[in-house]
mmCIF file of C-alpha atoms and ligand atoms in Angstrom:
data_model
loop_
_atom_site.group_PDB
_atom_site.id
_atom_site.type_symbol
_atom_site.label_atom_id
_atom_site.label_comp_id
_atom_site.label_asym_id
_atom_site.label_seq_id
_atom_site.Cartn_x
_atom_site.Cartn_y
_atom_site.Cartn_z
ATOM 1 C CA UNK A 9 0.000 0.000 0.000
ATOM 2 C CA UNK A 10 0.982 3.765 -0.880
ATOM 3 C CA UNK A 11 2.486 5.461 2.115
ATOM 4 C CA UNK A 12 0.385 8.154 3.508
ATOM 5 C CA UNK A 13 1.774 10.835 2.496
ATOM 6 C CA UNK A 14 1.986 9.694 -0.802
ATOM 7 C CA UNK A 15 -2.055 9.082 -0.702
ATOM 8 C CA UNK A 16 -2.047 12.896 0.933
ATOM 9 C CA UNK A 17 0.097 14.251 -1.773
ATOM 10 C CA UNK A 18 -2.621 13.634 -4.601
ATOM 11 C CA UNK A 19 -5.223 15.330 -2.271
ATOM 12 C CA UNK A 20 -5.884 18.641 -4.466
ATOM 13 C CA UNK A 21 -6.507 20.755 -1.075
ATOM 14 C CA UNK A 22 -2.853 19.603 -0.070
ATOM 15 C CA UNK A 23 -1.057 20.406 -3.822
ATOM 16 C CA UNK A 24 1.025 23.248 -2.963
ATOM 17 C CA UNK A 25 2.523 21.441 0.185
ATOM 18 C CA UNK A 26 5.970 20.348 0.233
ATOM 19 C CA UNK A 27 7.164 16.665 0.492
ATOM 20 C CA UNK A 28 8.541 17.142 3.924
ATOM 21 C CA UNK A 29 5.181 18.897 5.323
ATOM 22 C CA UNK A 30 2.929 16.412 3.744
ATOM 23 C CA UNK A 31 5.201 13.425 5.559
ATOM 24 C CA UNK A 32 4.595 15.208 8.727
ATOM 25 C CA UNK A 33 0.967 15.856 7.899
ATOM 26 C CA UNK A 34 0.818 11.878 7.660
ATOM 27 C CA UNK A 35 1.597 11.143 11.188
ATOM 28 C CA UNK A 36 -0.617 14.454 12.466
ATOM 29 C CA UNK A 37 -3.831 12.862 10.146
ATOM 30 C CA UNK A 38 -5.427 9.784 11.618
ATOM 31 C CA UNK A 39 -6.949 7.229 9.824
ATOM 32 C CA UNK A 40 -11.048 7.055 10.385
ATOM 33 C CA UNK A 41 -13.152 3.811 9.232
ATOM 34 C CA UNK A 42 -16.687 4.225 8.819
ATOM 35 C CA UNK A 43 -19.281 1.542 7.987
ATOM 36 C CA UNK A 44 -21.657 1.849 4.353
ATOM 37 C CA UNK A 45 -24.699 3.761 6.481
ATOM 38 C CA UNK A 46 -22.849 5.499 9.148
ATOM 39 C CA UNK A 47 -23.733 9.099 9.677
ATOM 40 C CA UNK A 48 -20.611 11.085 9.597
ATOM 41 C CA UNK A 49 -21.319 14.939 10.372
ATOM 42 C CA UNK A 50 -25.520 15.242 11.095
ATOM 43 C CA UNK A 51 -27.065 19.029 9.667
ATOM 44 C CA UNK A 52 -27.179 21.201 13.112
ATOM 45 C CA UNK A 53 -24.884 19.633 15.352
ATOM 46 C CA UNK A 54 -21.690 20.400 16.539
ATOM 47 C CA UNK A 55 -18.392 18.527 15.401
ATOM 48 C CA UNK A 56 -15.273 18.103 16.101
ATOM 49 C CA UNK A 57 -13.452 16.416 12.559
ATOM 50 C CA UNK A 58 -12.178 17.694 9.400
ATOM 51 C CA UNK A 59 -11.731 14.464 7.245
ATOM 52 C CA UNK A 60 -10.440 13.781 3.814
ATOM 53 C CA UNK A 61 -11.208 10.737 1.859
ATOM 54 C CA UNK A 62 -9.176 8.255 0.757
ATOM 55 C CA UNK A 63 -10.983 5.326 -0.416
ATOM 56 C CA UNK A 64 -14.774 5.185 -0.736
ATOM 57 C CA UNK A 65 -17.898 7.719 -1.181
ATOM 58 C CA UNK A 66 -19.893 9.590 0.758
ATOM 59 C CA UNK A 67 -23.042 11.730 0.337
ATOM 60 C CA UNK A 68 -23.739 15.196 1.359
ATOM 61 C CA UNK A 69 -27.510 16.438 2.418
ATOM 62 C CA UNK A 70 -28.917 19.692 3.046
ATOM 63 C CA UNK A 71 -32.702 19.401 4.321
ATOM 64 C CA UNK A 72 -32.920 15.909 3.865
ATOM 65 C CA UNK A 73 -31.718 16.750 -0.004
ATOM 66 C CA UNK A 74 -28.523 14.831 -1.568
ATOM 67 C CA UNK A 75 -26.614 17.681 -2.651
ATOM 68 C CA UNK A 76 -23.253 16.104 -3.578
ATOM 69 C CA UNK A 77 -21.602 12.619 -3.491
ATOM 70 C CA UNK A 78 -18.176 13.092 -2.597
ATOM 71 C CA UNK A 79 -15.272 10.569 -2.762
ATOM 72 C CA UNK A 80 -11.315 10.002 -2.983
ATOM 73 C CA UNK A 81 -9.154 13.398 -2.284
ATOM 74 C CA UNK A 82 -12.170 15.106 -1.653
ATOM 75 C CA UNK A 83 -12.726 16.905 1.913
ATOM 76 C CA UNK A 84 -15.187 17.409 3.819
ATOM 77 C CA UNK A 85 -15.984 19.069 7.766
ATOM 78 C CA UNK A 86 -14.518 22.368 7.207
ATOM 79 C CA UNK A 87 -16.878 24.488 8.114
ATOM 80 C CA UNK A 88 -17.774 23.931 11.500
ATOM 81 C CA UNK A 89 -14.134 23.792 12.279
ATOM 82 C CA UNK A 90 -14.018 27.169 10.898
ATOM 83 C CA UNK A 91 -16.612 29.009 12.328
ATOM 84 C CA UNK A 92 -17.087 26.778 15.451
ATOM 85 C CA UNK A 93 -21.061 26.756 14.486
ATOM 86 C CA UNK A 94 -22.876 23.595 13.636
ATOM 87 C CA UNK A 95 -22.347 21.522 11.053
ATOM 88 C CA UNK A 96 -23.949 22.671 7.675
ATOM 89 C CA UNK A 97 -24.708 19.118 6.176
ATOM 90 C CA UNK A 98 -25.045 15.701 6.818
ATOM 91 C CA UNK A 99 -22.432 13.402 5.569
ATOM 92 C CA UNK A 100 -23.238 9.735 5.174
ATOM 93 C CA UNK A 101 -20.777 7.128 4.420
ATOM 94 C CA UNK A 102 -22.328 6.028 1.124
ATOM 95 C CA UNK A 103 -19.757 3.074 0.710
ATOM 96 C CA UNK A 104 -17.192 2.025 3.566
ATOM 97 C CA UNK A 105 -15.310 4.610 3.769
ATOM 98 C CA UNK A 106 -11.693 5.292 5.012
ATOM 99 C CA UNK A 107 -10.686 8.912 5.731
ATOM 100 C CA UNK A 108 -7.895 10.761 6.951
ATOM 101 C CA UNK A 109 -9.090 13.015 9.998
ATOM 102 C CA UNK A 110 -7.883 16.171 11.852
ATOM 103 C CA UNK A 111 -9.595 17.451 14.963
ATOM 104 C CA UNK A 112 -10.470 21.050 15.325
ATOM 105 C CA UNK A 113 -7.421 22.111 17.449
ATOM 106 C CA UNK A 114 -5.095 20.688 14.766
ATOM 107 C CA UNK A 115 -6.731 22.202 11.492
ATOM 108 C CA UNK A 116 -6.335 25.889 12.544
ATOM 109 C CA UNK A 117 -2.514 25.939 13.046
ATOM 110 C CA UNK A 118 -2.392 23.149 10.375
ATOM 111 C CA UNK A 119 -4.344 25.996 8.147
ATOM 112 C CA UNK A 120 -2.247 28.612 9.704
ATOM 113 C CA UNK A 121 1.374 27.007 9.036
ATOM 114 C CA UNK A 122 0.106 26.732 5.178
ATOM 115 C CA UNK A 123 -0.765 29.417 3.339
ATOM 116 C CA UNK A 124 -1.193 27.587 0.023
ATOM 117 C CA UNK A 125 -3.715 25.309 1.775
ATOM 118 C CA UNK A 126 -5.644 27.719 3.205
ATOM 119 C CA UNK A 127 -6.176 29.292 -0.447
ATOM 120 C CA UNK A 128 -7.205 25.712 -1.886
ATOM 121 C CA UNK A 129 -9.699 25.700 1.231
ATOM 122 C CA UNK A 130 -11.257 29.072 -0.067
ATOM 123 C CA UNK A 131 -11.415 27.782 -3.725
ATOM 124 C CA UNK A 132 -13.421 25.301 -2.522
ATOM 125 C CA UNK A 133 -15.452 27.109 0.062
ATOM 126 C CA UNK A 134 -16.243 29.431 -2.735
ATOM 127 C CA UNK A 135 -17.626 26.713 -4.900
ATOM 128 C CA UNK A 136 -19.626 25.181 -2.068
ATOM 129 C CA UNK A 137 -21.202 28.519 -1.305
ATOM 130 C CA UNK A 138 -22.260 29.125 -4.738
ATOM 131 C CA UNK A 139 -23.593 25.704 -5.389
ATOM 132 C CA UNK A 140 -25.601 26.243 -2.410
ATOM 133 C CA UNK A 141 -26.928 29.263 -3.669
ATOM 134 C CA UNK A 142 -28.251 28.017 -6.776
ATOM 135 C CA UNK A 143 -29.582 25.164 -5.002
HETATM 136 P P1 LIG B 216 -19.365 21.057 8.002
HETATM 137 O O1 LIG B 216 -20.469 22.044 7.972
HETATM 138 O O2 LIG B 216 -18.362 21.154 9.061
HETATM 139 O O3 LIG B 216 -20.000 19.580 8.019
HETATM 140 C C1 LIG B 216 -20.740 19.155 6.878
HETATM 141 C C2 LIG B 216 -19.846 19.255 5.685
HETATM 142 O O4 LIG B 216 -20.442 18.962 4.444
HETATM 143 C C3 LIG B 216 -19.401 20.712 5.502
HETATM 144 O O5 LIG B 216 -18.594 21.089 6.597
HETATM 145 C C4 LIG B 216 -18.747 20.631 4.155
HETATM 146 O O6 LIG B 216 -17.480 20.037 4.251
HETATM 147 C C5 LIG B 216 -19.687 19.644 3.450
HETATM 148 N N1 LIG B 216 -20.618 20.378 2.590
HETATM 149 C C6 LIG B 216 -21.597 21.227 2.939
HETATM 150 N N2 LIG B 216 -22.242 21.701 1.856
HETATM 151 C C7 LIG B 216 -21.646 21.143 0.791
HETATM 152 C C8 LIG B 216 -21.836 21.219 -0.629
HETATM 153 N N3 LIG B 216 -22.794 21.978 -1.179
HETATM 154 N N4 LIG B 216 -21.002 20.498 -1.418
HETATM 155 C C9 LIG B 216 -20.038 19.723 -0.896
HETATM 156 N N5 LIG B 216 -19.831 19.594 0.426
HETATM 157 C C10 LIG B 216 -20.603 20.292 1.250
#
């Protein structure tokens, strides 16, 4: 199996980081199993993970609405983290899923140390918000 940070290093969000950072970001980034069916993030609540997946899918909900599927180097559990509010969407393990996971005290220096992640972040915040807009 690839080593982790080589798995890491074709997440889009972590492009810009360099090889040493990403092997470092390996050992801060957990692994987290989930089961086909298991609720990841529930719509309201508060939350504590930032995860990015590695192998499997998982689907996003707004109002009991699928709004996305999302699946390998894709992110997802940002925005609580960000704004310490409750989560925006539900996020249900559509397959087994494995993930790479970050708690909330780790992703803001994490975010802080990297500049070129925390742009990638705002790309995709941006496309997020305006997909939720038209929605
Ligand atoms: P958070 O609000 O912490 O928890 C639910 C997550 O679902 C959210 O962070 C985003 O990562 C993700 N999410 C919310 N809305 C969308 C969307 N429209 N497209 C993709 N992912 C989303």
């Amino acid at each position: 199996m690839a080593d982790v940070d080589d798995t890491l290093g074709r997440v889009p969000l972590f492009s810009g980081v360099k090889p040493k950072e990403l092997k470092k970001l390996g050992k801060r980034m957990t692994e987290r199993l989930f089961s086909e069916g298991d609720t990841i993030t529930a719509e309201g609540e508060s939350g504590l993970g930032f995860f990015v997946i590695e192998e499997g899918n998982a689907t996003v909900s707004r109002n009991g609405r699928i709004v996305r599927s999302l699946g390998p180097g894709e992110f997802f559990g940002e925005i609580a983290l960000i704004d310490q509010g409750p989560r925006s969407a539900t996020v249900v393990a559509s397959t087994d899923l494995r993930c790479r996971g970050m708690t909330a005290w780790e992703f803001k220096p994490f975010v802080e140390e990297h500049p070129e992640v925390a742009w990638a972040l705002m790309e995709t915040l941006v496309e997020r918000l305006r997909a939720a807009e038209a929605a």
